[in-house]
Amino acid sequence: MKVEVETEINRKVEWLKKEQSPDGAWRFYVESGPLSDAYMIILLRSLQIDDEERIRLLAERIARLQEKNGAWKLFHDEAEGHLSATIEAYYALLYAGYKRKDDELMQRAKQFILSKGGLSEASLYTKVLLALTGQYPWPSPMPVPVEALLLPQQFPFHFFDFVGYARVHFAPILVCADRKLVIKTARTPDLSDLYADSSEGNRISDQAELRANEFYRSLLSMIVQGIKHLPFSPWQIHSAALHRAEQFILQRTEPDGTLYSYFTSTFLMIFAWIALGHAKSHPVITRAIRGLENLTCRTNAGIHVQNFTSTVWDTALLSHALQEAGVSPSSPTIQKAGLYLLSRQHQKYGDWRIRNPRVPPGGWGFSDINTINPDIDDTTAALRAIRRFAQNDREHNHAYLASWNRGMNWLLSMQNDNGGWPAFEKNTDKSILDWVPIKGLEEVSTDLSTADLTGRTLEFLGNDAGFTFSHRAVDKGIRWLLRNQEEDGSWDGRWGVSYIYGTWAAITGLTATGVPSRLPAIERAVKWLLSIQNADGGWGESCRSDIEQKYVPLGASTPSQSAWALDALLAVYKRPTAAIDRGMRFLMETSQRDDWTTRYPTGAGLPGGFYFHYHSYRHIWPLLALSRYKKTSINVPQR
């Protein structure tokens, strides 16, 4: 086994070295369902941009992903299919012009949509798409009027109660809804036959639900009263609100033209810009479209528009993984990666400053096009990768040490008051947001402490920064984790799938900071992990876990989830066990497998709505697990 492990590590290391870009980064893709491809087609057709080759290739990928029953899925084991994904894909294929309603699979898609309740049961984001293109009525009133952008932060409810990634989607939606924007062309398909009940009453059921919601009426009344107290006429207030929305969007537009570096928010921004009266040829729109085009990648199913790039994340994680595998920091591979990460540390203040005003920038963002929205996970990943440079930083005039200090300062300042860590912004936990009656809003409106962010931050602070449980921030983080363990011994992860992800992060974080492995909480977590190991030695969890809010087995093993479980067990046992050996055998025997299990999405975006297959994950996490395993039994000189 020892020889086999070393052979597999060497193979992975040499392959990854060859995959590195000249600038030191690794550029793997982030793949998701049909949403971004479908929206890109609909955007280009709506703006009458004749990029026919791109439209054709995107349509081909969408068509390849269709199931035999006519539906589209977000993940392999999703029962039957996903309603909103099917609506979006069906719409895009018709608008592209490469499918007809009377095609057999399109007829099956229609029947699936109708069987699930039709357009009226789609997600909020899908309904916005449909409203923008004349397929669904804009609600009146909107749950939150555009004037809410003017409410001061001292008000019980204000726009900045929502977390940043929610705000950059809501702002353009509020503009479009306020202006009741509809863009239809001669090629726009007619989806009126996709209502399960064609009566108008069914079509506005969303509005009836809003009016019947007592809490919502109270919230809306509060917002209206707050607006009335502004010292301007209603017309002036409304005009000022639209101007505020426009400035809000502009201030968060990245140099490449995208809004916050996300496809989904940029798509909405383009329509909002038109709603504000700008021409389709306006530079903001043309830059945004180029930014979206640059998100295109090639997958097994064809070309795909990513929702974002993962370049900083992948580069930081891979540099760290290679160093853990024995690649010397003095090697050109690690040197180039370090310089790339140094160049990507944020210098600008972002919205995180609102609740953390006295700390200078120092974090890292997820994407190479992200300059204003740093996050906790990317910051700890980048700091891990440059740690050895910061410890011995004479060659670069202490640039790495300064970078390390700024990053550490920012990271520690972002801890929530309850002891955990969020992803992007601290203390975004106002319960009043629960009053807004939008389905699924609770998953995206706030940025709460999570087991994965808290555990991974503790793991970094313990293993790389030398902190222990005696440090106040670490002690608070440990206490938060112990308070939020599930009854079965697991922890729920927010940004990965799901309980395996959270449990791995919690165990490695606790043990790294000096918590003894005999602690009952850790023993229960280990027992849970061992109880869900598959017969082939690996681990696998379904995306349905974060929908049902309980662990749901996948029925197969995936590389990343197996590596997470193994890394957690090795952090506790410090030496191989029979279960660990079986898991390692699985990782090595399947390291070059290419099937649905290696492409299964293990990154989480929106429960029940958005999942990601990181092409890098099958390389990063198994390499880290193999390297930790090697260190438990053999010592190999640095390469």
XYZ file of C-alpha atoms in Angstrom:
639
model
C 0.000 0.000 0.000
C 2.810 2.452 0.857
C 4.440 2.082 -2.554
C 1.098 2.392 -4.312
C 0.248 5.551 -2.376
C 3.572 7.143 -3.241
C 3.156 6.162 -6.909
C -0.308 7.707 -7.051
C 0.886 10.896 -5.349
C 3.738 11.226 -7.843
C 1.372 10.684 -10.757
C -1.005 13.382 -9.523
C 1.813 15.820 -8.777
C 3.376 15.506 -12.228
C 0.029 15.843 -13.963
C -0.906 18.954 -11.959
C 2.427 20.588 -12.699
C 1.715 20.252 -16.413
C -1.785 21.717 -15.987
C -0.543 24.956 -14.405
C -0.996 28.122 -16.507
C 2.039 30.299 -17.317
C 0.869 32.964 -14.839
C 0.955 30.427 -11.994
C -2.795 29.787 -11.741
C -4.774 26.622 -12.331
C -7.891 27.107 -14.416
C -10.318 24.280 -13.899
C -13.995 24.694 -14.700
C -17.090 24.935 -12.535
C -19.958 23.082 -14.145
C -23.622 23.287 -13.211
C -26.997 22.471 -14.745
C -28.624 24.128 -17.775
C -29.488 27.464 -16.097
C -26.622 29.689 -17.243
C -26.560 28.179 -20.744
C -30.314 28.640 -21.110
C -30.218 32.210 -19.830
C -27.355 33.073 -22.163
C -29.392 31.906 -25.157
C -32.442 33.851 -23.976
C -30.322 36.965 -23.351
C -28.714 36.898 -26.800
C -32.042 36.290 -28.529
C -33.806 38.986 -26.465
C -31.153 41.569 -27.357
C -31.142 40.294 -30.952
C -27.416 39.575 -30.860
C -26.772 37.116 -33.665
C -24.000 35.064 -32.080
C -25.375 32.010 -33.842
C -22.454 29.667 -33.297
C -22.495 30.255 -29.549
C -26.265 29.823 -29.390
C -26.114 26.593 -31.385
C -23.376 25.078 -29.219
C -25.105 26.057 -25.970
C -28.339 24.560 -27.258
C -26.509 21.333 -28.104
C -25.231 20.978 -24.528
C -28.686 21.652 -23.115
C -30.209 19.052 -25.429
C -27.593 16.447 -24.436
C -28.520 16.854 -20.777
C -32.202 16.112 -21.328
C -33.553 12.934 -19.726
C -35.642 10.335 -21.539
C -38.771 11.542 -19.747
C -38.206 15.007 -21.225
C -37.045 16.674 -18.011
C -33.704 18.105 -16.940
C -31.990 17.249 -13.662
C -29.613 19.185 -11.411
C -27.919 15.999 -10.205
C -27.837 12.355 -11.226
C -30.123 10.899 -8.552
C -32.727 13.661 -8.587
C -36.128 11.987 -8.841
C -37.713 12.498 -12.287
C -36.294 15.977 -12.853
C -36.253 19.611 -11.755
C -39.197 21.841 -12.663
C -37.417 25.190 -13.005
C -34.437 23.697 -14.826
C -36.821 22.015 -17.261
C -38.765 25.229 -17.879
C -35.550 27.168 -18.511
C -34.030 24.540 -20.798
C -37.285 24.016 -22.723
C -37.672 27.782 -23.205
C -34.070 28.239 -24.341
C -34.210 25.435 -26.894
C -37.372 26.892 -28.430
C -35.915 30.411 -28.448
C -32.662 29.148 -29.973
C -34.708 27.751 -32.820
C -33.139 24.293 -32.853
C -36.108 22.492 -31.311
C -39.835 22.579 -31.986
C -42.748 22.114 -29.621
C -43.901 19.033 -31.523
C -40.547 17.228 -31.128
C -41.102 14.106 -29.044
C -38.735 15.006 -26.201
C -40.069 18.563 -26.105
C -43.600 17.228 -25.783
C -42.408 15.067 -22.894
C -40.803 18.123 -21.315
C -44.094 19.989 -21.575
C -45.958 17.140 -19.910
C -43.391 17.024 -17.120
C -43.736 20.779 -16.535
C -47.523 20.559 -16.420
C -47.424 17.529 -14.124
C -45.381 19.553 -11.614
C -47.778 22.504 -11.586
C -46.585 24.499 -14.587
C -44.986 27.932 -14.644
C -46.771 29.031 -11.480
C -44.710 26.562 -9.431
C -41.338 27.659 -10.767
C -38.670 29.267 -8.577
C -38.473 33.026 -8.063
C -35.474 33.398 -10.370
C -37.231 31.460 -13.146
C -40.356 33.598 -12.760
C -38.211 36.725 -13.086
C -36.773 35.364 -16.346
C -40.285 34.625 -17.576
C -41.565 38.061 -16.539
C -38.672 39.823 -18.268
C -39.578 38.119 -21.530
C -43.360 38.400 -21.335
C -44.245 34.877 -20.212
C -45.352 35.638 -16.640
C -46.951 38.695 -14.992
C -44.851 40.922 -12.783
C -46.304 40.809 -9.252
C -47.944 43.947 -7.945
C -46.904 44.906 -5.429
C -43.397 43.483 -5.289
C -42.583 41.948 -1.894
C -40.027 44.749 -1.420
C -40.488 48.050 -3.333
C -37.485 49.703 -4.972
C -37.841 52.609 -2.533
C -36.521 50.281 0.182
C -33.031 51.040 -1.124
C -33.373 54.516 0.408
C -34.156 53.371 3.946
C -31.336 54.216 6.373
C -29.375 51.435 8.018
C -30.783 52.488 11.395
C -34.261 51.495 10.203
C -35.569 48.109 11.490
C -35.487 46.799 7.907
C -33.148 48.031 5.210
C -31.676 46.716 1.986
C -28.319 45.913 3.525
C -29.918 43.431 5.903
C -29.623 41.087 2.924
C -26.178 39.639 2.307
C -24.152 40.847 -0.670
C -24.815 38.012 -3.118
C -28.544 38.462 -2.482
C -28.406 42.260 -2.855
C -26.727 42.143 -6.268
C -29.555 39.958 -7.526
C -32.393 41.815 -5.797
C -31.349 45.330 -6.887
C -31.748 44.683 -10.639
C -34.882 42.615 -10.019
C -36.461 45.515 -8.110
C -35.619 47.892 -10.960
C -37.065 45.601 -13.623
C -40.184 44.886 -11.559
C -40.695 48.576 -10.837
C -40.537 49.417 -14.542
C -42.507 46.250 -15.446
C -39.873 45.582 -18.100
C -40.833 43.132 -20.844
C -38.645 42.406 -23.863
C -40.231 40.315 -26.601
C -39.047 39.796 -30.152
C -40.520 38.192 -33.239
C -38.743 34.970 -32.213
C -39.966 34.861 -28.616
C -41.752 31.537 -28.022
C -45.219 31.470 -26.501
C -45.237 29.533 -23.210
C -48.855 30.227 -22.308
C -49.616 26.517 -22.727
C -47.335 25.737 -19.765
C -49.835 26.852 -17.141
C -51.363 23.874 -15.385
C -54.478 26.017 -14.847
C -54.984 28.608 -17.548
C -57.208 30.809 -15.359
C -55.820 34.224 -14.447
C -56.481 33.516 -10.782
C -53.902 30.745 -10.794
C -51.369 32.949 -12.569
C -51.418 35.549 -9.804
C -51.564 33.103 -6.925
C -48.190 34.467 -5.768
C -49.781 37.868 -5.195
C -52.713 36.396 -3.300
C -50.265 34.574 -1.047
C -48.437 37.832 -0.346
C -51.612 39.654 0.589
C -52.665 36.827 2.890
C -49.393 36.888 4.771
C -49.903 38.819 7.990
C -46.215 39.226 8.686
C -45.588 40.465 5.177
C -48.314 43.096 5.517
C -46.644 44.289 8.692
C -43.258 44.446 6.989
C -44.623 46.246 3.938
C -46.453 48.712 6.182
C -43.196 49.356 8.056
C -41.338 50.008 4.785
C -44.092 52.313 3.486
C -44.139 54.297 6.723
C -40.369 54.631 6.618
C -40.502 55.921 3.053
C -43.233 58.435 3.932
C -40.942 59.975 6.535
C -38.343 60.827 3.894
C -38.481 64.625 3.273
C -39.358 64.421 -0.413
C -42.375 64.009 -2.659
C -43.353 60.476 -3.789
C -42.079 61.243 -7.295
C -38.725 62.467 -5.963
C -38.404 59.437 -3.697
C -39.149 57.057 -6.536
C -36.684 58.758 -8.867
C -34.029 58.789 -6.159
C -34.582 55.074 -5.482
C -34.019 54.169 -9.123
C -30.897 56.315 -9.187
C -29.669 54.644 -6.000
C -30.223 51.224 -7.590
C -28.291 52.288 -10.681
C -25.363 53.537 -8.598
C -25.473 50.437 -6.405
C -25.095 48.251 -9.481
C -22.344 50.376 -11.032
C -20.284 50.391 -7.840
C -20.312 46.590 -7.721
C -19.495 45.968 -11.371
C -16.120 44.321 -11.859
C -13.519 45.532 -14.383
C -14.482 42.698 -16.740
C -18.068 44.015 -16.848
C -19.760 41.409 -14.652
C -21.775 42.267 -11.563
C -20.002 40.806 -8.522
C -18.401 38.279 -10.927
C -21.590 36.154 -11.113
C -23.379 35.193 -14.327
C -26.813 35.267 -12.693
C -26.537 38.805 -11.299
C -24.928 40.112 -14.498
C -27.789 38.704 -16.565
C -30.231 40.651 -14.390
C -28.068 43.789 -14.512
C -28.289 43.903 -18.308
C -32.090 43.897 -18.204
C -32.104 46.451 -15.376
C -29.928 48.770 -17.454
C -32.474 48.615 -20.258
C -35.297 49.181 -17.761
C -33.511 52.336 -16.606
C -33.736 53.693 -20.141
C -30.275 52.874 -21.484
C -29.777 51.647 -25.032
C -28.819 48.048 -25.710
C -25.537 49.369 -27.104
C -24.625 51.120 -23.828
C -21.010 50.353 -22.748
C -22.179 48.833 -19.452
C -24.246 46.301 -21.392
C -21.633 45.525 -24.047
C -18.922 45.034 -21.384
C -21.260 42.831 -19.369
C -21.968 40.618 -22.375
C -18.240 40.254 -23.073
C -17.744 39.344 -19.422
C -20.401 36.643 -19.691
C -18.879 35.321 -22.911
C -15.541 34.985 -21.121
C -17.158 32.599 -18.646
C -17.520 30.007 -21.398
C -15.726 26.685 -21.010
C -15.830 23.260 -22.655
C -17.202 20.223 -20.823
C -17.906 16.615 -21.788
C -21.399 17.689 -22.875
C -20.226 20.693 -24.908
C -19.603 24.391 -24.264
C -20.946 25.742 -20.991
C -21.253 29.211 -19.470
C -19.977 29.023 -15.901
C -21.795 30.979 -13.211
C -18.351 32.105 -12.011
C -14.727 31.069 -12.311
C -12.911 29.302 -9.464
C -9.353 30.274 -10.364
C -8.216 31.729 -7.030
C -9.877 28.913 -5.076
C -8.345 26.202 -7.244
C -4.907 27.793 -7.306
C -4.746 28.259 -3.537
C -5.977 24.737 -2.806
C -3.736 23.088 -5.392
C -0.632 24.962 -4.272
C -1.299 23.850 -0.701
C -2.046 20.274 -1.788
C 1.179 20.067 -3.792
C 3.196 21.386 -0.868
C 1.582 18.829 1.404
C 2.518 16.179 -1.172
C 6.171 17.153 -0.836
C 6.679 19.728 -3.587
C 9.181 22.274 -2.283
C 8.145 25.931 -1.917
C 11.304 26.770 -3.884
C 10.045 24.876 -6.948
C 8.917 26.990 -9.933
C 5.414 25.523 -9.602
C 4.865 26.806 -6.067
C 6.789 30.026 -6.662
C 4.560 30.970 -9.607
C 1.403 30.044 -7.723
C 2.506 32.173 -4.778
C 3.099 35.227 -6.918
C -0.275 34.769 -8.588
C -2.032 34.603 -5.204
C -0.107 37.606 -3.969
C -1.439 39.560 -6.957
C -5.020 38.539 -6.223
C -5.243 39.729 -2.618
C -7.933 42.389 -2.407
C -6.962 46.032 -2.077
C -10.459 47.544 -2.270
C -13.078 47.895 0.409
C -16.206 45.858 -0.282
C -19.612 45.564 1.325
C -18.074 43.478 4.119
C -16.959 46.837 5.514
C -20.539 47.770 6.467
C -20.459 45.526 9.548
C -16.690 45.554 9.913
C -15.732 49.199 9.352
C -12.355 49.558 11.048
C -10.372 46.833 9.262
C -8.412 47.324 6.017
C -8.865 44.958 3.065
C -6.881 41.742 3.208
C -9.025 38.882 1.967
C -9.133 36.907 -1.254
C -12.090 36.250 -3.536
C -13.159 33.074 -5.268
C -12.797 34.150 -8.869
C -9.947 35.700 -10.829
C -12.365 38.462 -11.893
C -13.454 39.202 -8.317
C -11.864 42.331 -6.787
C -14.435 43.506 -4.208
C -16.126 40.471 -2.675
C -13.603 38.456 -0.619
C -14.657 35.438 1.397
C -13.449 33.502 4.399
C -12.764 30.175 2.658
C -10.639 31.663 -0.120
C -8.736 33.750 2.377
C -7.765 30.768 4.528
C -6.945 28.776 1.371
C -4.636 31.517 0.058
C -2.987 31.987 3.437
C -2.316 28.232 3.677
C -0.672 28.355 0.277
C 1.659 31.284 1.078
C 2.461 30.358 4.698
C 5.952 29.049 3.982
C 6.763 32.158 1.944
C 5.585 34.430 4.767
C 7.741 32.558 7.280
C 10.898 33.111 5.260
C 10.273 36.273 3.285
C 13.571 37.958 2.531
C 13.588 37.316 -1.197
C 10.408 39.332 -1.860
C 11.109 42.243 0.506
C 8.610 40.944 3.039
C 5.693 41.216 0.598
C 4.439 37.789 1.647
C 4.737 38.616 5.334
C 2.765 41.830 4.826
C 0.186 39.905 2.815
C -0.055 37.275 5.552
C -0.557 39.886 8.258
C -3.251 41.711 6.317
C -5.031 38.458 5.539
C -4.889 37.243 9.138
C -6.155 40.571 10.427
C -9.108 40.528 8.035
C -9.915 36.879 8.708
C -10.042 37.225 12.499
C -12.098 40.408 12.250
C -14.783 38.603 10.225
C -15.791 36.185 12.987
C -19.483 36.415 13.827
C -20.477 37.508 17.315
C -21.839 33.995 17.978
C -18.364 32.497 17.455
C -18.771 30.970 14.019
C -17.571 32.241 10.670
C -19.743 33.279 7.708
C -18.742 33.145 4.065
C -18.786 36.830 3.050
C -20.218 39.245 5.621
C -20.397 39.073 9.389
C -23.530 39.231 11.547
C -26.115 39.101 8.739
C -28.732 37.306 10.777
C -31.780 39.577 11.125
C -34.876 37.485 11.765
C -37.087 40.166 10.187
C -36.028 38.864 6.765
C -38.087 35.762 7.484
C -41.149 37.963 7.047
C -40.505 38.427 3.333
C -42.677 35.706 1.745
C -40.423 34.579 -1.093
C -39.932 30.841 -1.426
C -36.318 29.867 -0.771
C -35.323 33.349 0.386
C -34.125 32.093 3.759
C -31.322 30.184 2.035
C -29.842 33.224 0.281
C -30.819 36.319 2.255
C -28.339 35.967 5.102
C -24.802 34.688 5.610
C -24.947 32.727 8.836
C -22.168 30.905 10.656
C -21.717 27.442 9.159
C -19.898 24.303 10.249
C -17.823 24.142 7.069
C -16.582 27.746 7.244
C -16.014 27.603 10.990
C -14.293 24.215 10.889
C -12.035 25.083 7.975
C -11.075 28.396 9.565
C -10.197 26.631 12.818
C -8.193 24.035 10.875
C -6.189 26.818 9.262
C -5.688 28.685 12.519
C -4.482 25.511 14.223
C -2.367 23.850 11.556
C -0.992 26.914 9.770
C -1.147 29.849 12.182
C -0.247 27.958 15.363
C -3.375 28.893 17.316
C -4.848 26.633 19.992
C -8.065 26.508 21.976
C -6.594 29.020 24.433
C -6.964 31.797 21.814
C -10.219 33.694 22.318
C -11.339 33.506 18.676
C -10.561 29.801 18.504
C -12.340 29.105 21.777
C -15.464 30.882 20.507
C -15.312 28.933 17.239
C -14.959 25.600 19.027
C -17.895 26.402 21.269
C -20.023 27.317 18.262
C -19.215 24.010 16.563
C -20.009 21.967 19.642
C -23.338 23.780 20.062
C -24.321 23.090 16.458
C -23.545 19.383 16.088
C -26.410 17.230 14.816
C -27.914 14.559 17.042
C -26.366 11.755 14.973
C -22.877 13.229 15.435
C -22.556 14.930 12.036
C -22.389 18.596 11.084
C -24.247 20.165 8.183
C -22.077 21.914 5.585
C -23.454 24.888 3.653
C -21.129 25.192 0.657
C -20.447 21.516 -0.012
C -22.581 18.371 -0.115
C -23.308 18.259 2.718
C -23.096 16.387 6.040
C -19.867 14.649 5.016
C -18.493 18.075 4.072
C -19.522 19.739 7.318
C -18.374 16.839 9.486
C -14.963 16.730 7.803
C -14.513 20.472 8.333
C -15.610 20.301 11.974
C -13.441 17.306 12.911
C -10.301 18.658 11.260
C -10.904 22.103 12.761
C -11.394 20.791 16.269
C -8.398 18.454 16.227
C -6.112 21.078 14.634
C -6.731 23.476 17.504
C -5.897 20.960 20.202
C -9.294 19.523 21.045
C -8.632 15.912 22.141
C -9.962 13.241 19.803
C -11.492 11.410 22.773
C -13.983 14.280 23.208
C -17.475 12.718 22.965
C -18.461 15.092 20.151
C -15.545 13.906 18.001
C -16.096 10.264 18.893
C -19.741 10.541 17.817
C -18.716 12.221 14.567
C -16.192 9.486 13.791
C -18.735 6.789 14.581
C -21.164 8.469 12.172
C -18.575 8.667 9.381
C -17.652 5.007 9.787
C -21.332 4.023 9.772
C -21.895 5.521 6.307
C -18.805 4.118 4.572
C -19.777 2.258 1.407
C -18.922 -1.340 0.623
C -16.360 -0.206 -1.983
C -14.477 1.685 0.722
C -15.571 5.164 -0.353
C -18.209 7.646 0.713
C -21.012 9.302 -1.232
C -23.798 11.688 -0.283
C -26.725 12.895 -2.349
C -27.476 16.535 -3.108
C -30.891 15.716 -1.676
C -29.326 16.007 1.781
C -29.496 19.790 1.828
C -33.061 19.708 0.516
C -34.310 17.212 3.094
C -31.965 18.607 5.785
C -30.737 15.172 6.740
C -28.067 12.836 5.428
C -29.202 11.034 2.261
C -26.822 8.369 0.884
C -25.934 8.601 -2.789
C -25.697 4.850 -3.250
C -22.243 5.263 -4.794
C -18.909 6.825 -3.849
C -17.413 10.070 -5.134
C -13.725 11.100 -5.067
C -14.113 14.356 -3.143
C -16.535 13.095 -0.504
C -14.396 9.999 0.074
C -11.313 12.176 0.485
C -13.110 14.458 2.961
C -14.132 11.515 5.116
C -10.648 9.996 5.004
C -8.982 13.290 5.880
C -11.257 13.602 8.907
C -10.527 10.055 10.085
C -6.784 10.523 9.666
C -6.965 13.732 11.718
C -8.379 11.670 14.584
C -6.549 8.349 14.343
C -3.144 9.711 13.194
C -2.404 6.290 11.677
C -4.063 3.919 9.200
C -6.972 1.715 10.271
C -8.830 -0.965 8.336
C -11.555 1.533 7.335
C -8.967 4.105 6.253
C -7.036 1.516 4.235
C -10.236 0.519 2.422
C -10.937 4.157 1.650
C -7.444 4.738 0.334
C -7.741 1.685 -1.848
C -10.935 3.140 -3.318
C -9.247 6.484 -4.075
C -6.355 4.806 -5.878
C -8.417 2.275 -7.817
C -10.807 4.942 -9.099
C -8.373 7.816 -9.571
C -8.690 7.740 -13.360
C -12.325 6.671 -13.566
C -14.606 8.885 -15.687
C -18.304 8.355 -15.077
C -21.242 10.064 -13.391
C -19.740 9.533 -9.930
C -16.617 11.532 -10.821
C -18.802 14.292 -12.295
C -21.381 14.346 -9.518
C -21.756 17.892 -8.098
C -20.386 18.107 -4.551
C -20.344 21.909 -4.378
C -23.510 23.545 -3.050
C -24.927 26.904 -4.095
C -28.668 27.012 -3.394
C -30.394 24.024 -1.772
C -32.683 22.464 -4.337
C -31.674 25.011 -6.962
C -27.949 25.242 -7.724
C -25.155 22.656 -7.425
C -21.628 22.722 -8.811
C -19.243 20.143 -10.185
C -15.768 21.534 -9.578
C -13.485 19.881 -12.120
C -10.590 20.452 -9.719
C -12.098 18.585 -6.756
C -11.206 15.080 -7.891
C -7.552 16.198 -7.898
C -7.333 18.456 -4.836
C -8.993 16.467 -2.083
C -7.714 12.966 -2.921
C -4.157 14.338 -3.164
C -4.483 15.917 0.287
C -5.907 12.716 1.766
C -3.192 10.572 0.176
C -0.510 12.933 1.453
C -1.866 12.866 4.986
C -2.001 9.065 4.792
C 1.595 8.915 3.592
C 2.765 11.039 6.511
C 1.220 8.625 8.999
C 3.452 5.769 7.927
C 6.371 6.872 5.766
C 8.730 9.816 5.503
C 9.698 10.805 2.003
C 12.241 13.592 1.299
C 10.879 16.751 -0.319
C 10.805 16.628 -4.048
